[in-house]
XYZ file of C-alpha atoms in Angstrom:
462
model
C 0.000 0.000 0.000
C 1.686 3.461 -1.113
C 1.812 6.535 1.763
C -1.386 8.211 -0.309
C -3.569 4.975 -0.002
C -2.464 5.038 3.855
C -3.585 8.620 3.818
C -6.992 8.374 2.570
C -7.405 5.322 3.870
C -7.356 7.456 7.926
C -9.329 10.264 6.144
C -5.870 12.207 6.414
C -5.195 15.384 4.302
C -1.748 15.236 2.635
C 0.583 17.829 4.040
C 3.088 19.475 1.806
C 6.754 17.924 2.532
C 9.363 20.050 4.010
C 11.850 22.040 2.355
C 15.015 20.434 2.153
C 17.035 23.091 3.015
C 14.861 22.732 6.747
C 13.235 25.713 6.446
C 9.327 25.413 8.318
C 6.396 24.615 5.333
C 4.644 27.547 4.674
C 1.364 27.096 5.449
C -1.853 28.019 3.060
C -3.359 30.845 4.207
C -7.185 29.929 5.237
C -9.556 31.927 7.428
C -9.677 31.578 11.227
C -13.356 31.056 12.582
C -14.053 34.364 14.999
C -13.888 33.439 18.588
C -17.194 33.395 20.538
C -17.916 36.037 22.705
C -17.733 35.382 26.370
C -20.939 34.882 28.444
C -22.253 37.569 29.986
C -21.695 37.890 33.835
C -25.056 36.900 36.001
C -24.017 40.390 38.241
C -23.389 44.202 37.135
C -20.543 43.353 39.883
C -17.606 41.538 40.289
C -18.428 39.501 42.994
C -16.861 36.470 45.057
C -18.880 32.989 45.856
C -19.377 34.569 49.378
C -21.091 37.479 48.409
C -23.774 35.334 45.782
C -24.385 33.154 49.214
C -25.109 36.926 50.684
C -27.497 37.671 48.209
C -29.683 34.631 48.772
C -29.323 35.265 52.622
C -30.941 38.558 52.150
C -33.546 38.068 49.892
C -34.528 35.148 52.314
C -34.411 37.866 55.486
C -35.934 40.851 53.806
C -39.409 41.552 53.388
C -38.143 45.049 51.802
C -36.033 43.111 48.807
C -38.660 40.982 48.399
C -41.284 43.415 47.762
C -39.544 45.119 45.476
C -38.954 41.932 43.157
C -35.052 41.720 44.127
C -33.664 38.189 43.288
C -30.628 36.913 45.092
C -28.151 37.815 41.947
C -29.672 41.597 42.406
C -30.075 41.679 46.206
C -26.183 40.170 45.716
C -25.035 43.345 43.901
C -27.061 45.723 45.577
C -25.173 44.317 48.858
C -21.546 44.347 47.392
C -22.272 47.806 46.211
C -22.055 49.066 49.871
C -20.551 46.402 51.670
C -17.465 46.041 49.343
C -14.025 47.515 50.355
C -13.781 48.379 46.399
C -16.595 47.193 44.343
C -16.199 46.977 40.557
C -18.560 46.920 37.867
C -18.388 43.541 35.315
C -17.552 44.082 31.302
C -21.298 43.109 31.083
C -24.149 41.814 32.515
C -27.297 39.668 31.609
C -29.386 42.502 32.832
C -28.153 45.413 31.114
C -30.180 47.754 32.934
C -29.067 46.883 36.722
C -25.579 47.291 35.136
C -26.292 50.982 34.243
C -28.004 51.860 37.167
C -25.124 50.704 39.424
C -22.805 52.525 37.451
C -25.188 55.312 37.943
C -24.751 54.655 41.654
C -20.949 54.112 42.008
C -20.215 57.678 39.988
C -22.730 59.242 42.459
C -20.317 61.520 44.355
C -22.905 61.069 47.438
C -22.632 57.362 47.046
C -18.559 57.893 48.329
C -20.003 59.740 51.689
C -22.208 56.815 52.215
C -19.820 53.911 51.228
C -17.672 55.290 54.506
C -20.510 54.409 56.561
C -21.625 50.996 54.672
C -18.112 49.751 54.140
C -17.732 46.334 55.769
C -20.808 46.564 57.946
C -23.543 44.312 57.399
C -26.301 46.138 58.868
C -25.711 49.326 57.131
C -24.945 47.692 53.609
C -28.457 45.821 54.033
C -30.160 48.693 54.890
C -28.510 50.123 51.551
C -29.241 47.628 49.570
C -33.014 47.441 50.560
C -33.204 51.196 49.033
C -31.165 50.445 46.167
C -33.676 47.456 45.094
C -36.996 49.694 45.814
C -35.505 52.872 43.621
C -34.655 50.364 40.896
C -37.824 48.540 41.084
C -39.604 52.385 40.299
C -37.488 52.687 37.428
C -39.516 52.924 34.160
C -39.448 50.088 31.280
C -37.327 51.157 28.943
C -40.347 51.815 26.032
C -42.254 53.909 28.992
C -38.797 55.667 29.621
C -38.045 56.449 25.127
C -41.527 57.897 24.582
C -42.201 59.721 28.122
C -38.480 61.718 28.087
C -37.208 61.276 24.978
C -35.239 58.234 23.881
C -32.116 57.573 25.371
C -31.738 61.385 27.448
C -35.003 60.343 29.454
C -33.529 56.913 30.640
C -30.416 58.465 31.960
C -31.983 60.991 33.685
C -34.577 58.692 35.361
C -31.367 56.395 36.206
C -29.761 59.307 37.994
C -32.724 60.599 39.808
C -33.605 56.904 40.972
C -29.464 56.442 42.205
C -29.878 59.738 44.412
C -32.602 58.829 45.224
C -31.550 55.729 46.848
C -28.228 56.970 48.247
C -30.207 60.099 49.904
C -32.925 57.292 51.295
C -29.622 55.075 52.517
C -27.831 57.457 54.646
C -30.711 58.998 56.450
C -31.504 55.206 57.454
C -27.860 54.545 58.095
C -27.476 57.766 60.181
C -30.764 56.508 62.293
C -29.141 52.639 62.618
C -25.851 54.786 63.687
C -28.158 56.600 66.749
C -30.060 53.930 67.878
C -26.668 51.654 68.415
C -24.974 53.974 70.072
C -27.661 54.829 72.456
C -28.239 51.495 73.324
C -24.341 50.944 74.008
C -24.099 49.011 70.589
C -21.399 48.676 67.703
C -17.783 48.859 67.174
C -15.871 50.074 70.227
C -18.845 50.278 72.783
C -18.687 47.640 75.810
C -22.445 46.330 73.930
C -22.910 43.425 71.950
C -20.907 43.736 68.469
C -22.947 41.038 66.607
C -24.573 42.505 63.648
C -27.747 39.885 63.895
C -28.444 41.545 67.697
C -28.249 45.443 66.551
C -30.266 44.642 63.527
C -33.042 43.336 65.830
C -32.677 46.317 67.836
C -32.868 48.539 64.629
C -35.891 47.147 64.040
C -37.869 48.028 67.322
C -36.372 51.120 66.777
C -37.795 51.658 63.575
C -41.100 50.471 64.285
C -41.508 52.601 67.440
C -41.511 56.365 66.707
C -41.391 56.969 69.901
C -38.188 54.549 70.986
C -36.817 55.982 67.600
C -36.841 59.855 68.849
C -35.440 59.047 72.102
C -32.626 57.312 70.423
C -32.519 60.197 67.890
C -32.524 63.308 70.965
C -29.839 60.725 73.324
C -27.480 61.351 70.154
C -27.886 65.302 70.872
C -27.562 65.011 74.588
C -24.306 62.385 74.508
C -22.246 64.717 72.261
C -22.808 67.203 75.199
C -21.831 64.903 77.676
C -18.582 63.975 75.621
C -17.714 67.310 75.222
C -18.339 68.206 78.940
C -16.175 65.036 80.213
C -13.437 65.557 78.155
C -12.594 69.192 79.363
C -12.848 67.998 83.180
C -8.925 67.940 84.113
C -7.182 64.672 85.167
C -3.739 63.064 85.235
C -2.912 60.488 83.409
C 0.119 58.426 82.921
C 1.952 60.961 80.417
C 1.879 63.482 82.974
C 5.221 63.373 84.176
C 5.477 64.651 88.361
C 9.196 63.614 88.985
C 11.914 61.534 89.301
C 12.465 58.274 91.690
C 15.063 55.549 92.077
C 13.543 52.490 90.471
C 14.317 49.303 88.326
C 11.224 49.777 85.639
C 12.677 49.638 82.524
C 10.038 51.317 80.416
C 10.491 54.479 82.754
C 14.070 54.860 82.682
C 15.582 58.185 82.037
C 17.194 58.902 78.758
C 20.883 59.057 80.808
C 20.427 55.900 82.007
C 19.288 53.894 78.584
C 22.509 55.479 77.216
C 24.795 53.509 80.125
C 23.176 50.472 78.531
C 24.640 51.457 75.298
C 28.470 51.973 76.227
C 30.284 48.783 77.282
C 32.274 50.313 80.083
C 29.070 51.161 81.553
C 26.842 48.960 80.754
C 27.431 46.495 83.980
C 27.108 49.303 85.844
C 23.350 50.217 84.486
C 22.614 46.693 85.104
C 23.176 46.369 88.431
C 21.517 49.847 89.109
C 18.350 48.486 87.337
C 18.591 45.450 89.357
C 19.079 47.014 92.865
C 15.899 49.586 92.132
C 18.613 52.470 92.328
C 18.249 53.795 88.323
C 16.673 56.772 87.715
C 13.293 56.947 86.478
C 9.924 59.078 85.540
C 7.467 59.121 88.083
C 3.724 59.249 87.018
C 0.927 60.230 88.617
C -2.822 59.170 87.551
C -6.005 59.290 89.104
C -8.943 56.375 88.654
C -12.670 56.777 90.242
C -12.666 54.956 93.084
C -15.389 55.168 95.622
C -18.307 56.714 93.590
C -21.570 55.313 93.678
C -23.745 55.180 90.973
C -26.009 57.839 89.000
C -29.666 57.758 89.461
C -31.839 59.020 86.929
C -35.515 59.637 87.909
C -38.455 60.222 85.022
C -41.713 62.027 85.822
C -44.414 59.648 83.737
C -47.243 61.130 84.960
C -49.940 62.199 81.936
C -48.624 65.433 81.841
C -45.411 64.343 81.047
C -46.602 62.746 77.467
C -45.422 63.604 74.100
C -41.953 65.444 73.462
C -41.106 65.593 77.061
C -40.819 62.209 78.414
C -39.333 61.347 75.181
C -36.510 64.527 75.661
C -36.582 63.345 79.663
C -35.659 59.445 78.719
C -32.964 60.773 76.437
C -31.123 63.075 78.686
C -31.260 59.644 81.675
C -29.736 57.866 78.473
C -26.831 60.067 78.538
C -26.615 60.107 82.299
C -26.357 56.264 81.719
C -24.025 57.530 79.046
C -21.713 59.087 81.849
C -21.909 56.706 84.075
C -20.598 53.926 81.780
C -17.568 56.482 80.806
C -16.567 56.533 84.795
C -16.919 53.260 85.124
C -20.253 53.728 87.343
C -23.532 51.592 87.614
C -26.853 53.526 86.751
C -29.794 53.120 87.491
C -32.993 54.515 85.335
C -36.593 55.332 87.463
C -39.925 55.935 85.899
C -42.147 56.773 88.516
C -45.822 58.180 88.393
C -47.180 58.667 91.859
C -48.501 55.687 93.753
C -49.608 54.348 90.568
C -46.830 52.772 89.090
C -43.246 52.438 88.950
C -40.536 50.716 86.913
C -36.362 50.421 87.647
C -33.296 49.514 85.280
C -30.326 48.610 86.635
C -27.289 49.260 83.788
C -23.974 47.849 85.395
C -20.673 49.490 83.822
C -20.139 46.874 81.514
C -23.165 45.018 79.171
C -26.245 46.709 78.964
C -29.538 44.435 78.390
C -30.610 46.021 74.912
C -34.005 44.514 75.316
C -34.931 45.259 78.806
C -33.682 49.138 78.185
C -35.924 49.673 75.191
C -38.586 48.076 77.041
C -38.027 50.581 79.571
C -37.959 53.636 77.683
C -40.537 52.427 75.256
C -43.301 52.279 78.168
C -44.872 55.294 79.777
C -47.494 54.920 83.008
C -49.440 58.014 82.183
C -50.954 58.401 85.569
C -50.163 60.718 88.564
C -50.983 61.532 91.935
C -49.971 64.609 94.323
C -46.650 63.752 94.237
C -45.147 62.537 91.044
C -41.349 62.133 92.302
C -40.135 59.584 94.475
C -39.025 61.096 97.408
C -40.125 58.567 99.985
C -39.323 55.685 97.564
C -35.835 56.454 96.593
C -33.800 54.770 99.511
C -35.774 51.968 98.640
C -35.465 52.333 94.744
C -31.797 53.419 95.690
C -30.973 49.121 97.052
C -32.995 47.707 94.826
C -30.451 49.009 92.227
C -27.901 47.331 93.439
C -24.986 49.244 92.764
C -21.931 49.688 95.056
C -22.304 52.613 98.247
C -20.503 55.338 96.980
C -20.908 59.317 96.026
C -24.113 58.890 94.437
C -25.504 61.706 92.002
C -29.359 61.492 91.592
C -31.058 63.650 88.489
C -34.978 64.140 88.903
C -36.700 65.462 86.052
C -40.688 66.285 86.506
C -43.077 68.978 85.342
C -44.606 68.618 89.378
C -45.266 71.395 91.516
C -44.528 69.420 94.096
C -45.741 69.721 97.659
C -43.444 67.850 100.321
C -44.549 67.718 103.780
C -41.871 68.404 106.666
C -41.562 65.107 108.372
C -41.106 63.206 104.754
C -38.720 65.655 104.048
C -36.437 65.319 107.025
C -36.447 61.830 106.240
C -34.738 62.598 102.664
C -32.569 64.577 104.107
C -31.313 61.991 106.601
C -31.202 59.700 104.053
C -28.939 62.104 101.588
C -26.361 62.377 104.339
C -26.237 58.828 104.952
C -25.915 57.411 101.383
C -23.538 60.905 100.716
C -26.421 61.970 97.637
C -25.574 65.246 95.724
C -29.347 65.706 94.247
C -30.089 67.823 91.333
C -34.028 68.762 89.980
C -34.784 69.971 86.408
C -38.564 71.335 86.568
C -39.502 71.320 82.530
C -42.088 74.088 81.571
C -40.918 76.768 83.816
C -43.093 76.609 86.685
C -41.692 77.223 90.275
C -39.953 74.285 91.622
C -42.012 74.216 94.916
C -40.850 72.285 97.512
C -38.031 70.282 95.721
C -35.626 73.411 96.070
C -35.170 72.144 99.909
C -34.483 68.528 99.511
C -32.261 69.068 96.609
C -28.169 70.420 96.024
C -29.497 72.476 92.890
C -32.737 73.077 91.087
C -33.152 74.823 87.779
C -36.469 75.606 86.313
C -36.164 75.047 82.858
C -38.551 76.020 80.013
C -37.264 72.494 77.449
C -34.618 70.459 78.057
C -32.451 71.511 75.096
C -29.290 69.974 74.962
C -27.678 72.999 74.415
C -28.742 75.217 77.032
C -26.268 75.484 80.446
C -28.126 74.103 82.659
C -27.989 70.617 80.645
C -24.456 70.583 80.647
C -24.033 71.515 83.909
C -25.820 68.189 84.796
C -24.126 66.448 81.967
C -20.724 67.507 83.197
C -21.259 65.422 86.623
């Protein structure tokens, strides 16, 4: 059988033989097939298995993405978008319309100022992503968009008014998730609980309770007074420098002495010093609270106390709760109305109980009787907190007139002394403070409580 037979016997094309001088064949020139496009990418995003898995989490959790007819592949963008250190936008996308309205969203110079709040925080980027799938969802079809606005122009603009939209929708949620964690002693760097799952739970009573929500929204006001007020209070601390003592601390040696270490004739010398106590070094001098009691905060909740001053009342005992965590203090919160009805929250210096605090500043009694402070229950109130005797400093706000008789004041005043109580009244609506002037250190009738009058920061500053 010759070589061609062989060759068309294996259905084999015959191939040109090779020069002899061993110079490569030339091949014919024949036309290469075009290579087939790539698939488009199920996301406008470039994300990572984990955040697909995110996606489906959320549209499984949220009633909001649901509703607005978010699947997991665009809850899973909508997420990134916010969450992601650096999100970036895929060549293409099977849904060519999410894909331009995120790039609407990530050239939004507004969407940069809310990224720094959404950035690696699972709360806030859900929250985000919730608005981002409702302004999308109100997005016209792309024939209603052409004929309504004029063709392409009218789709762009509707893109960019639904992206601001959602950004401007985003951080006023954000901002309100950001206030009702730190009130509550929540989030990153507060001695609360850290887990996203337990301040989204809180966010949510929040949201659903205007009236827990602008508590939590006026505590914000009152605690930046309070910050400002503690930090100007002087106090030593260990970088104030008072003199200089023989010791072997290495880490306060004087500058002299850690150059002996560095000269061989010497450095035996320095050793010994160090070893004997007889080096010199930097004395400090720093002062911790020791000996302080805890900081009681009593709210009026008699009817007259409903509406905006309760709420501004509970917000200022908030950042009295604030203060006392900050000095390492117990607190203790008191809603009293009369004989009909009382409630007490103790708040140790570490954990808070999230749930039992916004039960107790969610409820109001809304009674009264002729007395509406507690001045012949607070040594009782006073051990039932529980807190450690100590300097105690006791805030009573009411809207009372209040009429003490003599004997049951004598007995307050017995029991100040004992438990060493510096007292303070705020009497909201300007009328005369009655008889609470003489069982208290200070009384200030007040016509709001507005964080940034003097009086407030004078208590604040305690």
């Amino acid at each position: 059988m010759s070589p061609d037979e062989m060759l068309k016997l294996f259905d084999l094309g015959a191939r040109p033989a090779r020069p002899p001088d061993g110079s490569p064949a030339v091949a014919a020139a024949c036309p290469t097939a075009p290579a087939a496009p790539e698939p488009a990418s199920p996301t406008a995003l470039v994300l990572d298995a984990w955040g697909l898995r995110r996606g489906r989490d959320l549209v499984a959790e949220s009633d909001r993405l649901r509703a607005a007819g978010a699947d997991a592949l665009a809850a899973a963008d909508y997420f990134g978008a916010a969450f992601d250190p650096d999100p970036a936008l895929a060549p293409g996308c099977a849904d060519p319309r999410r894909h331009a309205f995120l790039a609407r969203v990530l050239d939004a110079p507004e969407y940069r100022a809310l990224r720094a709040d959404t950035r690696l925080d699972d709360n806030a980027a859900g929250i985000a992503a919730a608005h981002l799938a409702e302004q999308f969802a109100r997005l016209p079809a792309p024939d209603a968009a052409e004929t309504s606005d004029g063709g392409d122009f009218g789709a762009e603009l509707a893109a960019l008014r639904a992206a601001a939209a959602a950004v401007d929708g985003a951080r006023a949620e954000v901002g309100e998730l950001r206030d009702a964690a730190a009130a509550l002693g929540l989030g990153p760097g507060a001695p609360g609980a850290s887990d996203p799952a337990a301040i989204a739970a809180v966010f949510r009573r929040v949201r659903n309770d205007s009236g827990l929500k602008r508590v939590c929204e006026l505590a914000g006001r009152f605690r930046r007074v309070a910050r400002a007020k503690q930090r100007r209070k002087a106090a030593h601390g260990t970088d104030d420098v008072v003199g200089v003592v023989p010791g072997g601390d290495v880490g306060r040696l004087l500058p002299a002495e850690l150059v002996r270490l560095a000269v061989p004739e010497l450095e035996l010398d320095a050793l010994r010093r160090i070893a004997e106590g007889h080096a010199l070094c930097r004395e400090h001098h720093a002062t911790e609270p020791v000996g302080r009691g805890p900081v009681l905060a009593v709210v009026d909740e008699s009817g007259s106390m409903a509406g905006d001053k309760v709420h501004t009342a509970k917000a200022l005992a908030l950042a009295l709760a604030w203060v006392a965590r900050h000095q390492r203090r117990w607190a203790g919160l008191i809603a009293y109305s009369g004989g009909s009805g009382e409630r007490l929250l103790a708040l140790p210096p570490g954990r808070w109980d999230e749930g039992k605090l916004c039960d107790w500043l969610a409820a109001f009694i809304g009674r009264g009787s002729d007395l509406d402070v507690p001045v012949a229950e607070l040594p009782r109130m006073a051990r039932a907190i529980g807190a450690p005797a100590g300097v105690t400093d006791l805030v009573v706000v009411t809207d009372a007139l209040c009429r003490i008789p003599a004997a049951l004041r004598d007995t307050f005043l017995a029991w100040r002394r004992a438990a060493r109580v510096r007292a303070t009244a705020l009497v909201v609506g300007g009328a005369a403070p009655g008889d609470l002037a003489a069982v208290c250190d200070a009384c200030h009738a007040v016509p709001a409580l507005d964080p940034a009058s003097e009086t407030v920061g004078r208590v604040l500053s305690l």
